[in-house]
Amino acid sequence: METLLSPEGGLAGVLLASFLAATVVPFSSEAVLFGYLKLHPEHAALAVALATLGNTAGGMTTYVLGRLVPGKKPDSRALAWLHRYGAPVTLFAWLPIVGDALCAAAGWLRVNWLAALGFMAAGRLARYLLIAYAA
């Protein structure tokens, strides 16, 4: 039990929680990060980095799953918006409910993966920095 409560075990939990929260698992990685930072504020930079890494990896997993979906692309405003503006829209992929759909749609529309990765990471980092500041 002590290992799970240690900074190292807690950091692994932050990474895992942030990854799961960025997939279809309804989970609050912000609450996990906030709680961890309340217990270990001295590890703020590392915790934010791991949360960003895990959450971005989860978003890119959803992106890849979107690429695997075959079929003709239906007409919709959301897809048209993503198609028109491309990768910068994935900056908002951290948003609850619509974030997972943005990641999957970006993959489905074959948005440049490297640009999507950069914008996803930037949006998620900004959110976690705000959480760290609040903690």
PDB file of C-alpha atoms in Angstrom:
ATOM      1  CA  MET A   1       0.000   0.000   0.000  1.00  0.00           C
ATOM      2  CA  GLU A   2       2.858   2.394   0.706  1.00  0.00           C
ATOM      3  CA  THR A   3       4.111   1.998  -2.868  1.00  0.00           C
ATOM      4  CA  LEU A   4       0.789   3.180  -4.273  1.00  0.00           C
ATOM      5  CA  LEU A   5       0.897   6.240  -2.040  1.00  0.00           C
ATOM      6  CA  SER A   6       4.526   7.071  -2.819  1.00  0.00           C
ATOM      7  CA  PRO A   7       5.338   9.870  -5.267  1.00  0.00           C
ATOM      8  CA  GLU A   8       6.423   7.284  -7.839  1.00  0.00           C
ATOM      9  CA  GLY A   9       3.256   5.221  -7.506  1.00  0.00           C
ATOM     10  CA  GLY A  10       1.178   8.386  -7.556  1.00  0.00           C
ATOM     11  CA  LEU A  11       2.911   9.615 -10.692  1.00  0.00           C
ATOM     12  CA  ALA A  12       2.136   6.314 -12.401  1.00  0.00           C
ATOM     13  CA  GLY A  13      -1.484   6.836 -11.368  1.00  0.00           C
ATOM     14  CA  VAL A  14      -1.484  10.353 -12.842  1.00  0.00           C
ATOM     15  CA  LEU A  15      -0.118   8.976 -16.132  1.00  0.00           C
ATOM     16  CA  LEU A  16      -2.617   6.106 -16.276  1.00  0.00           C
ATOM     17  CA  ALA A  17      -5.585   8.273 -15.276  1.00  0.00           C
ATOM     18  CA  SER A  18      -4.732  10.895 -17.881  1.00  0.00           C
ATOM     19  CA  PHE A  19      -4.409   8.242 -20.595  1.00  0.00           C
ATOM     20  CA  LEU A  20      -7.713   6.589 -19.712  1.00  0.00           C
ATOM     21  CA  ALA A  21      -9.519   9.922 -19.496  1.00  0.00           C
ATOM     22  CA  ALA A  22      -8.515  10.720 -23.077  1.00  0.00           C
ATOM     23  CA  THR A  23     -10.073   7.547 -24.412  1.00  0.00           C
ATOM     24  CA  VAL A  24     -13.734   6.577 -24.252  1.00  0.00           C
ATOM     25  CA  VAL A  25     -13.486   5.932 -20.490  1.00  0.00           C
ATOM     26  CA  PRO A  26     -15.427   8.676 -18.682  1.00  0.00           C
ATOM     27  CA  PHE A  27     -12.876   9.702 -16.083  1.00  0.00           C
ATOM     28  CA  SER A  28     -11.573  12.964 -14.582  1.00  0.00           C
ATOM     29  CA  SER A  29      -7.819  13.167 -14.901  1.00  0.00           C
ATOM     30  CA  GLU A  30      -8.000  16.739 -13.605  1.00  0.00           C
ATOM     31  CA  ALA A  31      -9.218  15.513 -10.217  1.00  0.00           C
ATOM     32  CA  VAL A  32      -6.418  12.944 -10.040  1.00  0.00           C
ATOM     33  CA  LEU A  33      -3.773  15.539 -10.931  1.00  0.00           C
ATOM     34  CA  PHE A  34      -5.229  18.071  -8.489  1.00  0.00           C
ATOM     35  CA  GLY A  35      -5.247  15.522  -5.683  1.00  0.00           C
ATOM     36  CA  TYR A  36      -1.711  14.414  -6.435  1.00  0.00           C
ATOM     37  CA  LEU A  37      -0.461  18.003  -6.478  1.00  0.00           C
ATOM     38  CA  LYS A  38      -2.119  18.704  -3.127  1.00  0.00           C
ATOM     39  CA  LEU A  39      -0.131  15.803  -1.659  1.00  0.00           C
ATOM     40  CA  HIS A  40       3.122  16.377  -3.581  1.00  0.00           C
ATOM     41  CA  PRO A  41       3.410  19.986  -4.810  1.00  0.00           C
ATOM     42  CA  GLU A  42       7.168  19.535  -5.176  1.00  0.00           C
ATOM     43  CA  HIS A  43       6.539  17.214  -8.139  1.00  0.00           C
ATOM     44  CA  ALA A  44       4.300  19.655 -10.027  1.00  0.00           C
ATOM     45  CA  ALA A  45       6.394  19.929 -13.205  1.00  0.00           C
ATOM     46  CA  LEU A  46       6.809  16.164 -13.529  1.00  0.00           C
ATOM     47  CA  ALA A  47       3.152  15.484 -12.743  1.00  0.00           C
ATOM     48  CA  VAL A  48       1.966  18.028 -15.336  1.00  0.00           C
ATOM     49  CA  ALA A  49       4.373  16.583 -17.916  1.00  0.00           C
ATOM     50  CA  LEU A  50       3.166  13.018 -17.282  1.00  0.00           C
ATOM     51  CA  ALA A  51      -0.492  14.042 -17.317  1.00  0.00           C
ATOM     52  CA  THR A  52       0.061  15.830 -20.632  1.00  0.00           C
ATOM     53  CA  LEU A  53       1.935  12.851 -22.063  1.00  0.00           C
ATOM     54  CA  GLY A  54      -0.703  10.340 -20.974  1.00  0.00           C
ATOM     55  CA  ASN A  55      -3.648  12.462 -22.098  1.00  0.00           C
ATOM     56  CA  THR A  56      -2.040  13.209 -25.466  1.00  0.00           C
ATOM     57  CA  ALA A  57      -1.239   9.518 -25.966  1.00  0.00           C
ATOM     58  CA  GLY A  58      -4.866   8.669 -25.223  1.00  0.00           C
ATOM     59  CA  GLY A  59      -6.051  11.302 -27.693  1.00  0.00           C
ATOM     60  CA  MET A  60      -3.743   9.965 -30.370  1.00  0.00           C
ATOM     61  CA  THR A  61      -5.028   6.439 -29.671  1.00  0.00           C
ATOM     62  CA  THR A  62      -8.529   7.715 -30.411  1.00  0.00           C
ATOM     63  CA  TYR A  63      -7.148   9.474 -33.513  1.00  0.00           C
ATOM     64  CA  VAL A  64      -5.703   6.157 -34.764  1.00  0.00           C
ATOM     65  CA  LEU A  65      -8.999   4.379 -34.089  1.00  0.00           C
ATOM     66  CA  GLY A  66     -10.729   7.079 -36.144  1.00  0.00           C
ATOM     67  CA  ARG A  67      -8.359   6.397 -39.036  1.00  0.00           C
ATOM     68  CA  LEU A  68      -9.386   2.755 -38.989  1.00  0.00           C
ATOM     69  CA  VAL A  69     -13.076   3.517 -39.545  1.00  0.00           C
ATOM     70  CA  PRO A  70     -13.955   2.871 -43.194  1.00  0.00           C
ATOM     71  CA  GLY A  71     -16.722   4.438 -45.165  1.00  0.00           C
ATOM     72  CA  LYS A  72     -17.886   7.527 -46.926  1.00  0.00           C
ATOM     73  CA  LYS A  73     -17.723  10.708 -44.901  1.00  0.00           C
ATOM     74  CA  PRO A  74     -21.217  12.074 -44.200  1.00  0.00           C
ATOM     75  CA  ASP A  75     -22.026  15.739 -44.574  1.00  0.00           C
ATOM     76  CA  SER A  76     -22.195  17.524 -41.230  1.00  0.00           C
ATOM     77  CA  ARG A  77     -21.252  20.936 -39.927  1.00  0.00           C
ATOM     78  CA  ALA A  78     -18.893  19.529 -37.309  1.00  0.00           C
ATOM     79  CA  LEU A  79     -16.967  17.462 -39.825  1.00  0.00           C
ATOM     80  CA  ALA A  80     -16.963  20.336 -42.292  1.00  0.00           C
ATOM     81  CA  TRP A  81     -15.586  22.609 -39.586  1.00  0.00           C
ATOM     82  CA  LEU A  82     -12.829  20.127 -38.736  1.00  0.00           C
ATOM     83  CA  HIS A  83     -12.114  19.533 -42.413  1.00  0.00           C
ATOM     84  CA  ARG A  84     -11.963  23.268 -43.097  1.00  0.00           C
ATOM     85  CA  TYR A  85      -9.737  24.264 -40.151  1.00  0.00           C
ATOM     86  CA  GLY A  86      -7.850  20.994 -39.792  1.00  0.00           C
ATOM     87  CA  ALA A  87      -5.388  20.244 -37.031  1.00  0.00           C
ATOM     88  CA  PRO A  88      -5.822  23.488 -35.028  1.00  0.00           C
ATOM     89  CA  VAL A  89      -9.304  22.305 -34.033  1.00  0.00           C
ATOM     90  CA  THR A  90      -7.672  19.489 -32.055  1.00  0.00           C
ATOM     91  CA  LEU A  91      -6.410  22.151 -29.640  1.00  0.00           C
ATOM     92  CA  PHE A  92      -9.883  21.742 -28.114  1.00  0.00           C
ATOM     93  CA  ALA A  93      -9.687  17.941 -27.912  1.00  0.00           C
ATOM     94  CA  TRP A  94      -9.354  18.180 -24.119  1.00  0.00           C
ATOM     95  CA  LEU A  95     -12.953  19.353 -23.782  1.00  0.00           C
ATOM     96  CA  PRO A  96     -15.365  16.955 -22.090  1.00  0.00           C
ATOM     97  CA  ILE A  97     -17.727  14.981 -24.340  1.00  0.00           C
ATOM     98  CA  VAL A  98     -16.680  16.523 -27.684  1.00  0.00           C
ATOM     99  CA  GLY A  99     -12.935  15.982 -27.209  1.00  0.00           C
ATOM    100  CA  ASP A 100     -12.982  12.269 -27.975  1.00  0.00           C
ATOM    101  CA  ALA A 101     -15.158  12.899 -31.020  1.00  0.00           C
ATOM    102  CA  LEU A 102     -12.725  15.561 -32.272  1.00  0.00           C
ATOM    103  CA  CYS A 103      -9.817  13.142 -31.983  1.00  0.00           C
ATOM    104  CA  ALA A 104     -11.671  10.348 -33.764  1.00  0.00           C
ATOM    105  CA  ALA A 105     -12.964  12.706 -36.465  1.00  0.00           C
ATOM    106  CA  ALA A 106      -9.471  14.099 -37.029  1.00  0.00           C
ATOM    107  CA  GLY A 107      -8.221  10.572 -37.632  1.00  0.00           C
ATOM    108  CA  TRP A 108     -11.167   9.724 -39.845  1.00  0.00           C
ATOM    109  CA  LEU A 109     -10.597  12.838 -41.940  1.00  0.00           C
ATOM    110  CA  ARG A 110      -6.890  12.018 -42.177  1.00  0.00           C
ATOM    111  CA  VAL A 111      -5.844  15.321 -40.586  1.00  0.00           C
ATOM    112  CA  ASN A 112      -2.040  15.525 -40.489  1.00  0.00           C
ATOM    113  CA  TRP A 113      -1.129  13.402 -37.476  1.00  0.00           C
ATOM    114  CA  LEU A 114       1.931  15.395 -36.460  1.00  0.00           C
ATOM    115  CA  ALA A 115       0.055  18.690 -36.485  1.00  0.00           C
ATOM    116  CA  ALA A 116      -2.853  17.094 -34.595  1.00  0.00           C
ATOM    117  CA  LEU A 117      -0.383  15.742 -32.042  1.00  0.00           C
ATOM    118  CA  GLY A 118       1.133  19.187 -31.507  1.00  0.00           C
ATOM    119  CA  PHE A 119      -2.194  20.965 -31.121  1.00  0.00           C
ATOM    120  CA  MET A 120      -3.595  18.234 -28.872  1.00  0.00           C
ATOM    121  CA  ALA A 121      -0.538  18.381 -26.632  1.00  0.00           C
ATOM    122  CA  ALA A 122      -0.632  22.201 -26.439  1.00  0.00           C
ATOM    123  CA  GLY A 123      -4.298  22.291 -25.430  1.00  0.00           C
ATOM    124  CA  ARG A 124      -3.870  19.567 -22.856  1.00  0.00           C
ATOM    125  CA  LEU A 125      -0.731  21.153 -21.412  1.00  0.00           C
ATOM    126  CA  ALA A 126      -2.523  24.489 -21.003  1.00  0.00           C
ATOM    127  CA  ARG A 127      -5.377  22.793 -19.154  1.00  0.00           C
ATOM    128  CA  TYR A 128      -3.062  20.904 -16.813  1.00  0.00           C
ATOM    129  CA  LEU A 129      -1.017  24.047 -16.105  1.00  0.00           C
ATOM    130  CA  LEU A 130      -4.231  25.727 -14.987  1.00  0.00           C
ATOM    131  CA  ILE A 131      -4.977  22.762 -12.717  1.00  0.00           C
ATOM    132  CA  ALA A 132      -1.466  22.934 -11.258  1.00  0.00           C
ATOM    133  CA  TYR A 133      -1.824  26.652 -10.682  1.00  0.00           C
ATOM    134  CA  ALA A 134      -5.145  26.078  -8.891  1.00  0.00           C
ATOM    135  CA  ALA A 135      -3.610  23.386  -6.693  1.00  0.00           C
TER     136      ALA A 135
END
